[in-house]
Amino acid sequence: MHILLENVFKELGGRQILNSLSLEIPQGQTYCIIGRSGTGKSVTLKHLVGLLKADRGKILIDGINMVGFQDRQLRGLRKRMGYLFQSGALLNWMTVGENVALPLIEHERQLSRSEVLRRVREKLALVGLQDAEDKLPENLSGGMKKRAGLARAIIRDPELVLYDEPTSGLDPVMSSQIDEVIRDLQTELGVTSIVVTHDMASAYRVADRIGMLYEGQIIEEGTPDEIRSTTNPFVRQFIQGDTKGPLTAESSTDPFTGSKKTARVKDS
Amino acid sequence: MILLRPFEAIGSQILDTAFKAGYSLTLFLRSVACLGGIFEKRKSIASQLYICGVQSVGITLVVALFTGMILALQTGLVLQRYNIEGFLGTVILVTLCREMGPFMCAFILAGRVGSAMAAEIGTMNVSEEVDALRVMSIDPVRFLVMPRIISLVIFAPVLTVFTNFVGVLGGSIVANLQIGVEYSVYFGKIFEYLEDPKTTLEIFYGGLFKSAVFGCTIAVIGCSNGLRTSQGAVGVGKASRKAVVDSFLFILMLNYFMSSVINRFFY
Ligand SMILES: Nc1ncnc2c1ncn2[C@@H]1O[C@H](COP(=O)(O)OP(=O)(O)OP(=O)(O)O)[C@@H](O)[C@H]1O
Ligand SMILES: [Mg+2]
């Protein structure tokens, strides 16, 4: 799927969360959104599945503007998407296996039980949860819930997968394994992915491009190498995790250029 | 300007109430619209029935027993004065079936089951599970709300029957021990009273119909408060509290109107 956001605005709780956000993701690429907590990364993802509706602006998916889609159109779109929620969002009264099977049971009735089971086991194995099939979510660690959520998100082999912090709460080894899953989905099935993350190591591993969200816009975008060697002080502070810098100061510098604020040079 | 404050407050309260009522009504209509999926959802309806049962049967029966007993005592003392205490059983039966039974059950269900529904769905809502359903193109109304409504519509009348039964039994004990009415007289008069089929129809089915409507109300209000939950754990507490208060109010009002209609219908 080809994704294009054009000047998307969204106000929530009296705050302008997305402020003319523009973003393009070519078919089959993996795009990482980084940014501080509370900048609207999850909000951005929610716009793409129609859980939130943009106040203004366009969200084009394969060239079709999905802002203002009705329920029926949204259903058609969502069928082709997988969404890993930040908290996993498993239904707590169902076992992991039942949770992962849910989209198949609800939407692909023609499948036999054994076929459903086979696909569920396959995806669980992919995320390293083959032993947790019969466990209830309450008996899982945070990282396991997230992986189960990932298995559920990809059970119907979607064309676009939205990952909300797929590696937070995972140990480094498991993080690498999940990154590999994301990579494999891309190379083997041509999945387009958007990964929201704080974990720079993971971002460098999976991303084709990385964009930093700040005050409702992408202030800097580039390949992992470009981001690693960026001169933008906002991005530098973020990726190095410094406590001092423009992100934490009452800033009067321009986040696009890092220079003292003048009129905005770039309007993306 | 400060003088206008109370009016603003009242105004926003009215708007808020209107919005809630509208939301709940829409939710109800949408649930009706997905009644077609009732067979598919039989498993979750069954599990909801079980949850309702576990949460409310014990307490309801205790309440019913003591209500029957207190009714017997207070009414018995009055009837005794006119030497018509033989009718005690009938009075208790009618009181319970027509009003007290449905009403008591509704209150207990609202307090235990309705609030639990609001809390459960509220928790799902704030932990993104409801959103997850939407993203999977699973309609939360069909998946969560409809089974809960059906289960309470089935369960409330059943619970009411038990309540009436236990209440009448409890009454008979007090009637016998404290008022001095023989069991044979107590139940004899009841059966005599029930010989007229129209009466039976009215007191039983009228009451059961009300129960079913109350059950529906409680589930709709519980779910609607749950689905409107925001702000994390605090919001969940609020939703469950509101579900109880709203249900109480609504049941009280509905009860009056339904009783009026039912009475008009039969007399
Ligand atoms: N439904 C909503 N109503 C009001 N405000 C909201 C809503 N959803 C999100 N917000 C606000 O939008 C802002 C961005 O939220 P978002 O969840 O996108 O942050 P995030 O970038 O994902 O942060 P994190 O890394 O902590 O997950 C937050 O300040 C949040 O309070
Ligand atoms: Mg987030």
Coordinates of C-alpha atoms and ligand atoms in Angstrom, one line a residue:
Chain A
M1 CA 0.0 0.0 0.0
H2 CA 1.1 3.5 -0.8
I3 CA 0.5 6.0 2.0
L4 CA 0.4 9.7 1.7
L5 CA -0.6 12.2 4.4
E6 CA -1.1 15.8 3.3
N7 CA -1.3 18.6 5.8
V8 CA -3.3 16.6 8.3
F9 CA -4.6 18.6 11.3
K10 CA -6.1 17.1 14.5
E11 CA -7.1 18.8 17.7
L12 CA -7.7 16.6 20.8
G13 CA -8.6 17.8 24.2
G14 CA -8.0 21.4 23.3
R15 CA -4.5 20.8 22.0
Q16 CA -3.4 20.8 18.4
I17 CA -1.8 17.3 18.2
L18 CA -1.2 17.0 14.5
N19 CA -0.3 20.3 12.9
S20 CA -0.2 20.1 9.2
L21 CA 1.5 16.7 9.2
S22 CA 2.7 15.4 5.9
L23 CA 4.2 12.1 5.3
E24 CA 4.8 9.7 2.4
I25 CA 5.5 6.0 2.5
P26 CA 6.0 4.2 -0.8
Q27 CA 4.6 0.7 -1.3
G28 CA 6.6 -2.0 0.4
Q29 CA 8.7 0.3 2.6
T30 CA 9.2 0.4 6.3
Y31 CA 8.8 3.9 7.9
C32 CA 9.8 4.6 11.5
I33 CA 8.2 7.4 13.4
I34 CA 10.2 8.5 16.3
G35 CA 9.4 11.3 18.8
R36 CA 8.9 12.0 22.4
S37 CA 6.1 10.6 24.5
G38 CA 2.8 12.4 23.9
T39 CA 3.7 14.0 20.5
G40 CA 1.0 12.1 18.7
K41 CA 2.6 9.1 17.3
S42 CA -0.2 6.8 18.3
V43 CA -2.7 9.4 17.2
T44 CA -1.1 9.4 13.7
L45 CA -1.5 5.6 13.4
K46 CA -5.1 5.8 14.6
H47 CA -5.8 8.2 11.7
L48 CA -4.6 5.6 9.2
V49 CA -7.1 3.0 10.3
G50 CA -10.0 5.5 10.8
L51 CA -10.2 5.3 14.6
L52 CA -9.6 9.0 14.5
K53 CA -10.8 11.4 11.9
A54 CA -8.7 14.2 10.7
D55 CA -10.1 17.7 11.2
R56 CA -8.5 18.8 8.0
G57 CA -6.1 17.4 5.4
K58 CA -5.9 14.3 3.2
I59 CA -4.9 10.8 3.9
L60 CA -4.4 9.0 0.6
I61 CA -4.2 5.3 0.6
D62 CA -3.3 3.9 -2.8
G63 CA -4.4 7.3 -4.1
I64 CA -7.8 7.3 -2.4
N65 CA -8.6 9.8 0.3
M66 CA -9.9 7.9 3.3
V67 CA -10.8 10.9 5.4
G68 CA -14.6 10.7 5.6
F69 CA -14.9 7.1 4.7
Q70 CA -18.1 5.4 5.9
D71 CA -18.2 2.2 7.9
R72 CA -18.5 0.0 5.0
Q73 CA -15.5 1.5 3.2
L74 CA -13.5 1.5 6.4
R75 CA -14.2 -2.3 6.7
G76 CA -12.9 -2.9 3.3
L77 CA -9.7 -0.9 4.1
R78 CA -9.1 -2.4 7.5
K79 CA -9.3 -5.9 6.1
R80 CA -6.0 -5.1 4.4
M81 CA -4.4 -3.7 7.5
G82 CA -2.9 -5.0 10.7
Y83 CA -2.6 -2.9 13.8
L84 CA -0.4 -3.7 16.8
F85 CA -1.7 -1.7 19.7
Q86 CA 0.7 -0.1 22.1
S87 CA -0.7 -2.2 25.0
G88 CA -1.4 -5.4 22.9
A89 CA -5.1 -4.9 23.4
L90 CA -5.9 -8.6 23.7
L91 CA -9.4 -9.6 24.9
N92 CA -8.8 -10.7 28.4
W93 CA -11.4 -13.5 28.6
M94 CA -10.0 -15.4 25.6
T95 CA -6.8 -17.4 25.4
V96 CA -3.9 -16.2 23.3
G97 CA -4.8 -18.7 20.6
E98 CA -8.4 -17.6 20.5
N99 CA -7.3 -14.0 20.4
V100 CA -5.1 -14.6 17.5
A101 CA -7.7 -16.7 15.7
L102 CA -10.5 -14.1 16.2
P103 CA -10.1 -12.2 12.9
L104 CA -10.1 -15.5 11.0
I105 CA -13.1 -16.8 12.9
E106 CA -15.1 -13.6 12.4
H107 CA -14.2 -12.9 8.8
E108 CA -13.1 -16.1 7.1
R109 CA -15.8 -18.5 8.0
Q110 CA -15.0 -20.8 5.1
L111 CA -11.8 -21.9 6.8
S112 CA -11.8 -25.2 8.6
R113 CA -10.9 -25.4 12.3
S114 CA -7.7 -27.2 11.5
E115 CA -6.8 -24.6 9.0
V116 CA -7.4 -21.8 11.5
L117 CA -5.4 -23.7 14.1
R118 CA -2.5 -24.2 11.7
R119 CA -2.4 -20.5 10.8
V120 CA -2.6 -19.4 14.4
R121 CA 0.2 -21.8 15.4
E122 CA 2.3 -20.6 12.5
K123 CA 2.0 -16.9 13.5
L124 CA 2.5 -17.7 17.2
A125 CA 5.7 -19.5 16.3
L126 CA 6.8 -16.5 14.2
V127 CA 6.7 -14.3 17.3
G128 CA 8.1 -17.0 19.6
L129 CA 4.9 -17.7 21.5
Q130 CA 4.3 -21.3 20.5
D131 CA 4.0 -22.4 24.1
A132 CA 1.5 -19.7 25.1
E133 CA -1.4 -20.7 22.9
D134 CA -3.7 -21.8 25.8
K135 CA -2.7 -19.1 28.3
L136 CA -4.9 -16.2 29.3
P137 CA -3.6 -12.7 28.7
E138 CA -3.5 -12.0 32.4
N139 CA -0.9 -14.7 32.8
L140 CA 1.4 -13.1 30.2
S141 CA 4.2 -10.6 30.7
G142 CA 3.9 -7.2 28.9
G143 CA 6.2 -8.2 26.2
M144 CA 4.4 -11.5 25.6
K145 CA 1.1 -9.7 25.3
K146 CA 2.6 -7.4 22.7
R147 CA 3.9 -10.3 20.7
A148 CA 0.5 -12.0 20.9
G149 CA -0.9 -8.7 19.6
L150 CA 1.5 -8.8 16.8
A151 CA 0.5 -12.3 15.9
R152 CA -3.1 -11.2 15.8
A153 CA -2.3 -8.2 13.7
I154 CA -0.7 -10.2 11.0
I155 CA -2.9 -13.3 11.1
R156 CA -4.8 -12.3 7.9
D157 CA -1.6 -11.4 6.0
P158 CA -2.3 -7.7 5.7
E159 CA -0.7 -5.4 3.1
L160 CA 0.0 -2.6 5.6
V161 CA 1.0 -3.2 9.2
L162 CA 1.0 -0.4 11.8
Y163 CA 3.2 -1.2 14.8
D164 CA 2.8 0.9 17.9
E165 CA 6.0 0.4 19.8
P166 CA 6.6 -3.2 18.9
T167 CA 9.7 -3.6 20.9
S168 CA 9.0 -1.7 24.1
G169 CA 9.0 -4.0 27.0
L170 CA 11.0 -6.7 25.2
D171 CA 14.4 -7.9 26.1
P172 CA 17.2 -7.1 23.6
V173 CA 17.2 -10.6 22.1
M174 CA 13.4 -10.7 21.7
S175 CA 13.5 -7.1 20.2
S176 CA 15.9 -8.3 17.5
Q177 CA 13.7 -11.2 16.8
I178 CA 10.6 -9.0 16.4
D179 CA 12.6 -6.7 14.2
E180 CA 13.4 -9.7 12.1
V181 CA 9.7 -10.5 11.9
I182 CA 9.0 -7.0 10.7
R183 CA 11.8 -7.2 8.1
D184 CA 10.7 -10.7 6.9
L185 CA 7.2 -9.5 6.4
Q186 CA 8.5 -6.8 4.3
T187 CA 10.9 -8.8 2.2
E188 CA 8.8 -11.9 1.8
L189 CA 5.3 -10.5 1.5
G190 CA 6.0 -7.0 0.4
V191 CA 4.2 -5.6 3.4
T192 CA 4.3 -1.8 3.9
S193 CA 5.0 -0.9 7.5
I194 CA 4.8 2.0 9.8
V195 CA 6.7 1.5 13.1
V196 CA 6.3 3.8 16.0
T197 CA 9.2 3.4 18.3
H198 CA 11.4 5.0 21.0
D199 CA 14.0 2.3 20.5
M200 CA 16.6 3.7 18.2
A201 CA 18.5 0.4 17.8
S202 CA 15.3 -1.1 16.5
A203 CA 14.6 1.8 14.3
Y204 CA 18.0 1.6 12.6
R205 CA 17.5 -2.1 12.1
V206 CA 14.0 -2.1 10.5
A207 CA 13.5 1.3 8.9
D208 CA 14.0 2.3 5.3
R209 CA 13.3 5.8 6.4
I210 CA 13.0 7.4 9.8
G211 CA 11.0 10.5 10.5
M212 CA 10.9 12.5 13.7
L213 CA 7.5 13.8 14.9
Y214 CA 7.6 17.1 16.8
E215 CA 4.8 19.5 17.6
G216 CA 2.5 17.8 15.1
Q217 CA 4.9 17.7 12.1
I218 CA 7.7 15.6 10.8
I219 CA 10.7 17.9 11.4
E220 CA 13.3 15.6 9.9
E221 CA 13.3 12.6 7.7
G222 CA 15.9 10.4 6.2
T223 CA 17.5 7.0 5.9
P224 CA 18.9 5.5 9.1
D225 CA 22.4 6.6 8.2
E226 CA 21.2 10.2 7.5
I227 CA 19.4 10.3 10.8
R228 CA 22.4 8.9 12.7
S229 CA 24.6 11.6 11.4
T230 CA 22.0 14.4 11.4
T231 CA 22.9 17.9 12.5
N232 CA 19.4 18.9 13.5
P233 CA 19.8 19.5 17.2
F234 CA 16.2 18.3 18.0
V235 CA 16.8 14.9 16.4
R236 CA 20.4 14.8 17.8
Q237 CA 19.1 15.3 21.3
F238 CA 16.4 12.7 20.9
I239 CA 18.6 9.9 19.5
Q240 CA 21.3 10.6 22.0
G241 CA 18.9 10.9 24.9
D242 CA 20.4 14.1 26.3
T243 CA 18.6 15.9 29.0
K244 CA 19.7 19.3 27.8
G245 CA 18.8 20.6 24.3
P246 CA 16.2 22.2 22.2
L247 CA 13.5 19.5 23.0
T248 CA 13.6 20.2 26.7
A249 CA 14.4 23.9 26.5
E250 CA 11.6 26.5 26.1
S251 CA 12.6 26.5 22.5
S252 CA 12.9 29.5 20.2
T253 CA 14.9 27.7 17.6
D254 CA 13.3 26.5 14.4
P255 CA 12.9 22.7 14.6
F256 CA 13.3 22.4 10.8
T257 CA 16.7 24.0 10.5
G258 CA 18.0 24.3 14.1
S259 CA 18.7 27.9 13.5
K260 CA 17.3 30.8 15.5
K261 CA 13.7 31.1 14.6
T262 CA 12.9 33.3 11.6
A263 CA 10.1 32.8 9.2
R264 CA 9.6 29.2 8.4
V265 CA 11.8 28.2 5.5
K266 CA 10.3 24.8 4.8
D267 CA 6.7 24.1 4.5
S268 CA 6.0 20.4 4.3
Chain B
M1 CA -22.1 37.2 35.1
I2 CA -21.7 35.1 38.1
L3 CA -25.5 35.1 38.3
L4 CA -25.6 33.1 35.1
R5 CA -23.4 30.3 36.4
P6 CA -26.1 28.1 37.8
F7 CA -28.0 28.4 34.5
E8 CA -24.9 27.5 32.5
A9 CA -24.5 24.5 34.8
I10 CA -28.1 23.4 34.4
G11 CA -27.9 23.9 30.7
S12 CA -24.8 21.8 30.3
Q13 CA -26.3 19.2 32.5
I14 CA -29.4 19.0 30.3
L15 CA -27.3 18.8 27.2
D16 CA -25.2 16.1 28.7
T17 CA -28.2 14.1 29.7
A18 CA -29.8 14.5 26.3
F19 CA -26.5 13.3 24.7
K20 CA -26.4 10.3 27.0
A21 CA -30.0 9.4 26.4
G22 CA -29.5 9.7 22.7
Y23 CA -26.3 7.6 22.8
S24 CA -28.0 4.9 24.8
L25 CA -31.0 4.9 22.5
T26 CA -28.8 4.6 19.5
L27 CA -26.9 1.8 21.1
F28 CA -30.2 0.0 21.8
L29 CA -31.3 0.4 18.2
R30 CA -28.0 -0.8 16.9
S31 CA -28.2 -3.9 19.1
V32 CA -31.7 -4.6 17.8
A33 CA -30.3 -4.3 14.3
C34 CA -27.7 -7.0 15.0
L35 CA -30.2 -9.4 16.5
G36 CA -29.6 -11.5 13.4
G37 CA -26.3 -12.6 14.9
I38 CA -27.9 -14.0 18.0
F39 CA -27.3 -17.6 17.2
E40 CA -23.7 -17.0 16.3
K41 CA -23.2 -15.3 19.6
R42 CA -24.9 -18.0 21.7
K43 CA -21.7 -18.9 23.4
S44 CA -21.1 -15.4 24.7
I45 CA -24.7 -15.0 25.6
A46 CA -24.5 -18.2 27.7
S47 CA -21.3 -17.0 29.4
Q48 CA -23.0 -13.7 30.2
L49 CA -26.0 -15.5 31.6
Y50 CA -23.6 -17.4 33.8
I51 CA -21.9 -14.3 35.0
C52 CA -25.2 -12.6 35.8
G53 CA -26.3 -15.6 37.7
V54 CA -23.1 -15.9 39.7
Q55 CA -23.1 -12.3 40.5
S56 CA -26.7 -11.9 41.6
V57 CA -28.7 -15.0 42.5
G58 CA -27.5 -15.4 46.0
I59 CA -28.0 -11.9 47.1
T60 CA -31.3 -11.6 45.4
L61 CA -32.7 -14.7 47.1
V62 CA -31.7 -13.4 50.5
V63 CA -33.2 -10.0 49.8
A64 CA -36.4 -11.7 48.5
L65 CA -36.7 -13.9 51.6
F66 CA -36.5 -11.0 53.9
T67 CA -38.7 -8.8 51.8
G68 CA -41.4 -11.5 51.9
M69 CA -40.9 -11.7 55.7
I70 CA -41.2 -8.0 56.3
L71 CA -44.2 -7.7 54.0
A72 CA -45.9 -10.5 55.9
L73 CA -45.2 -8.9 59.2
Q74 CA -46.3 -5.4 58.5
T75 CA -49.3 -6.2 56.3
G76 CA -50.2 -9.1 58.6
L77 CA -50.5 -6.8 61.6
V78 CA -52.9 -4.5 59.7
L79 CA -55.0 -7.3 58.2
Q80 CA -55.1 -9.0 61.6
R81 CA -56.9 -6.0 63.0
Y82 CA -59.7 -6.5 60.5
N83 CA -59.6 -10.3 60.9
I84 CA -58.8 -10.8 57.3
E85 CA -55.2 -12.1 57.8
G86 CA -56.1 -15.1 55.7
F87 CA -55.6 -13.0 52.7
L88 CA -52.0 -12.3 53.7
G89 CA -50.6 -14.7 51.1
T90 CA -52.6 -13.1 48.3
V91 CA -51.5 -9.6 49.3
I92 CA -47.8 -10.7 49.3
L93 CA -48.1 -12.5 46.1
V94 CA -49.7 -9.6 44.3
T95 CA -47.3 -7.0 45.8
L96 CA -44.3 -9.1 44.8
C97 CA -45.4 -10.1 41.4
R98 CA -46.7 -6.8 40.3
E99 CA -44.1 -4.4 41.7
M100 CA -41.7 -5.5 44.3
G101 CA -40.2 -8.5 42.5
P102 CA -39.3 -6.9 39.2
F103 CA -38.2 -3.8 41.0
M104 CA -36.0 -5.5 43.5
C105 CA -34.4 -7.7 40.9
A106 CA -33.8 -4.7 38.7
F107 CA -32.1 -2.8 41.5
I108 CA -29.9 -5.7 42.4
L109 CA -29.0 -6.4 38.8
A110 CA -28.2 -2.7 38.2
G111 CA -26.0 -2.6 41.2
R112 CA -24.1 -5.8 40.5
V113 CA -24.4 -6.7 36.9
G114 CA -25.0 -3.3 35.2
S115 CA -22.1 -1.7 37.1
A116 CA -19.8 -4.7 36.3
M117 CA -20.7 -4.4 32.6
A118 CA -19.8 -0.7 32.6
A119 CA -16.6 -1.4 34.4
E120 CA -15.7 -4.3 32.1
I121 CA -16.4 -2.5 28.9
G122 CA -15.0 0.7 30.3
T123 CA -11.7 -1.1 31.0
M124 CA -11.7 -2.6 27.5
N125 CA -12.3 0.9 26.1
V126 CA -9.4 2.6 27.9
S127 CA -7.1 -0.3 27.2
E128 CA -7.7 0.0 23.5
E129 CA -9.5 -3.4 23.2
V130 CA -12.6 -1.8 21.8
D131 CA -10.5 0.0 19.3
A132 CA -8.8 -3.3 18.5
L133 CA -12.2 -4.8 17.7
R134 CA -13.0 -1.9 15.4
V135 CA -9.7 -2.3 13.6
M136 CA -10.5 -6.0 13.1
S137 CA -13.8 -4.9 11.7
I138 CA -15.7 -6.5 14.5
D139 CA -18.6 -4.4 15.6
P140 CA -18.4 -3.9 19.3
V141 CA -22.1 -3.6 19.5
R142 CA -22.6 -7.0 18.0
F143 CA -19.7 -8.5 19.8
L144 CA -20.1 -7.0 23.3
V145 CA -23.4 -5.2 23.7
M146 CA -26.0 -7.4 22.1
P147 CA -25.1 -10.6 24.0
R148 CA -25.2 -8.6 27.3
I149 CA -28.6 -7.2 26.5
I150 CA -30.0 -10.6 25.5
S151 CA -28.6 -12.2 28.6
L152 CA -30.2 -9.7 30.9
V153 CA -33.5 -9.7 29.0
I154 CA -33.6 -13.5 29.6
F155 CA -32.2 -13.5 33.1
A156 CA -34.1 -10.6 34.8
P157 CA -37.5 -12.4 34.4
V158 CA -36.1 -15.7 35.6
L159 CA -34.6 -14.0 38.6
T160 CA -38.0 -12.3 39.2
V161 CA -39.8 -15.6 39.2
F162 CA -37.4 -16.9 41.8
T163 CA -37.7 -13.7 43.8
N164 CA -41.5 -13.9 43.9
F165 CA -41.4 -17.6 44.8
V166 CA -38.9 -17.1 47.7
G167 CA -40.7 -14.0 48.9
V168 CA -44.0 -15.8 49.1
L169 CA -42.3 -18.6 51.0
G170 CA -40.6 -16.2 53.4
G171 CA -43.9 -14.5 53.9
S172 CA -45.6 -17.8 54.7
I173 CA -43.1 -18.5 57.5
V174 CA -43.7 -15.2 59.2
A175 CA -47.5 -15.4 58.6
N176 CA -47.5 -18.8 60.3
L177 CA -45.2 -18.0 63.2
Q178 CA -46.0 -14.4 64.0
I179 CA -49.4 -13.7 62.6
G180 CA -50.9 -17.1 63.2
V181 CA -52.0 -18.0 59.6
E182 CA -52.0 -21.7 58.8
Y183 CA -50.0 -22.7 55.8
S184 CA -53.1 -24.3 54.3
V185 CA -55.0 -21.0 54.5
Y186 CA -52.1 -18.9 53.3
F187 CA -51.5 -21.0 50.2
G188 CA -55.2 -21.9 49.8
K189 CA -56.1 -18.3 49.3
I190 CA -53.3 -17.9 46.9
F191 CA -54.5 -20.7 44.7
E192 CA -58.1 -19.5 44.9
Y193 CA -57.0 -16.1 43.8
L194 CA -55.0 -17.5 40.9
E195 CA -58.0 -19.5 39.6
D196 CA -59.0 -16.6 37.4
P197 CA -56.7 -16.9 34.4
K198 CA -56.9 -13.2 33.6
T199 CA -55.5 -12.3 37.1
T200 CA -52.7 -14.9 36.7
L201 CA -51.9 -13.4 33.3
E202 CA -51.8 -9.9 34.6
I203 CA -49.8 -10.4 37.7
F204 CA -47.3 -12.8 36.3
Y205 CA -46.8 -11.7 32.7
G206 CA -47.2 -8.0 33.5
G207 CA -44.4 -8.4 36.1
L208 CA -42.2 -10.5 33.8
F209 CA -42.6 -8.1 30.9
K210 CA -41.5 -5.3 33.2
S211 CA -38.5 -7.4 34.3
A212 CA -37.4 -8.0 30.8
V213 CA -37.7 -4.3 30.0
F214 CA -35.6 -3.5 33.1
G215 CA -33.0 -6.1 32.2
C216 CA -32.7 -4.5 28.8
T217 CA -32.5 -1.0 30.3
I218 CA -29.7 -2.0 32.7
A219 CA -27.6 -3.7 30.0
V220 CA -28.0 -0.8 27.6
I221 CA -27.1 1.8 30.3
G222 CA -24.2 -0.3 31.6
C223 CA -22.8 -0.8 28.1
S224 CA -23.3 2.7 27.0
N225 CA -21.5 4.1 30.1
G226 CA -18.7 1.6 29.5
L227 CA -18.3 2.6 25.8
R228 CA -18.2 6.3 26.7
T229 CA -15.4 5.8 29.3
S230 CA -12.3 7.9 29.0
Q231 CA -9.5 8.8 31.3
G232 CA -8.2 5.5 32.4
A233 CA -9.0 3.9 35.8
V234 CA -10.7 7.0 37.2
G235 CA -13.1 7.0 34.2
V236 CA -13.9 3.3 34.7
G237 CA -14.9 3.9 38.3
K238 CA -17.0 6.8 37.2
A239 CA -18.7 4.8 34.4
S240 CA -19.7 2.0 36.8
R241 CA -21.0 4.5 39.3
K242 CA -23.0 6.3 36.7
A243 CA -24.4 3.1 35.3
V244 CA -25.9 2.3 38.6
V245 CA -27.4 5.8 39.3
D246 CA -28.7 6.1 35.7
S247 CA -30.3 2.7 35.8
F248 CA -32.0 3.4 39.2
L249 CA -33.5 6.6 37.9
F250 CA -34.6 5.2 34.6
I251 CA -36.1 2.1 36.2
L252 CA -38.1 4.2 38.6
M253 CA -39.5 6.3 35.9
L254 CA -40.1 3.4 33.5
N255 CA -41.8 1.5 36.2
Y256 CA -44.4 4.1 36.8
F257 CA -45.3 4.4 33.1
M258 CA -45.3 0.6 32.5
S259 CA -47.5 0.0 35.5
S260 CA -49.9 2.6 34.3
V261 CA -50.1 1.0 30.8
I262 CA -50.3 -2.6 32.1
N263 CA -53.2 -1.6 34.5
R264 CA -55.1 0.2 31.7
F265 CA -54.6 -2.9 29.5
F266 CA -56.1 -5.3 32.0
Y267 CA -58.9 -3.3 33.6
Ligands
LIG1 N1 -8.9 10.6 22.5 C1 -8.1 11.6 23.0 N2 -8.7 12.7 23.6 C2 -8.0 13.7 24.0 N3 -6.6 13.7 23.9 C3 -6.0 12.7 23.4 C4 -6.7 11.5 22.9 N4 -5.8 10.7 22.4 C5 -4.6 11.2 22.6 N5 -4.7 12.4 23.1 C6 -3.6 13.3 23.5 O1 -2.8 13.4 22.3 C7 -1.4 13.5 22.7 C8 -0.7 12.5 21.9 O2 -1.0 11.2 22.2 P1 -0.4 9.9 21.6 O3 -1.0 8.7 22.3 O4 -0.4 9.9 20.2 O5 1.1 10.0 22.1 P2 2.4 9.1 21.7 O6 3.2 10.0 20.8 O7 1.9 7.9 21.1 O8 3.1 8.9 23.1 P3 3.7 7.6 23.7 O9 5.0 7.4 23.2 O10 3.7 7.9 25.2 O11 2.8 6.5 23.4 C9 -1.3 13.2 24.2 O12 -1.1 14.4 24.8 C10 -2.7 12.7 24.5 O13 -3.0 13.2 25.8
MG2 MG 1.7 6.0 21.8

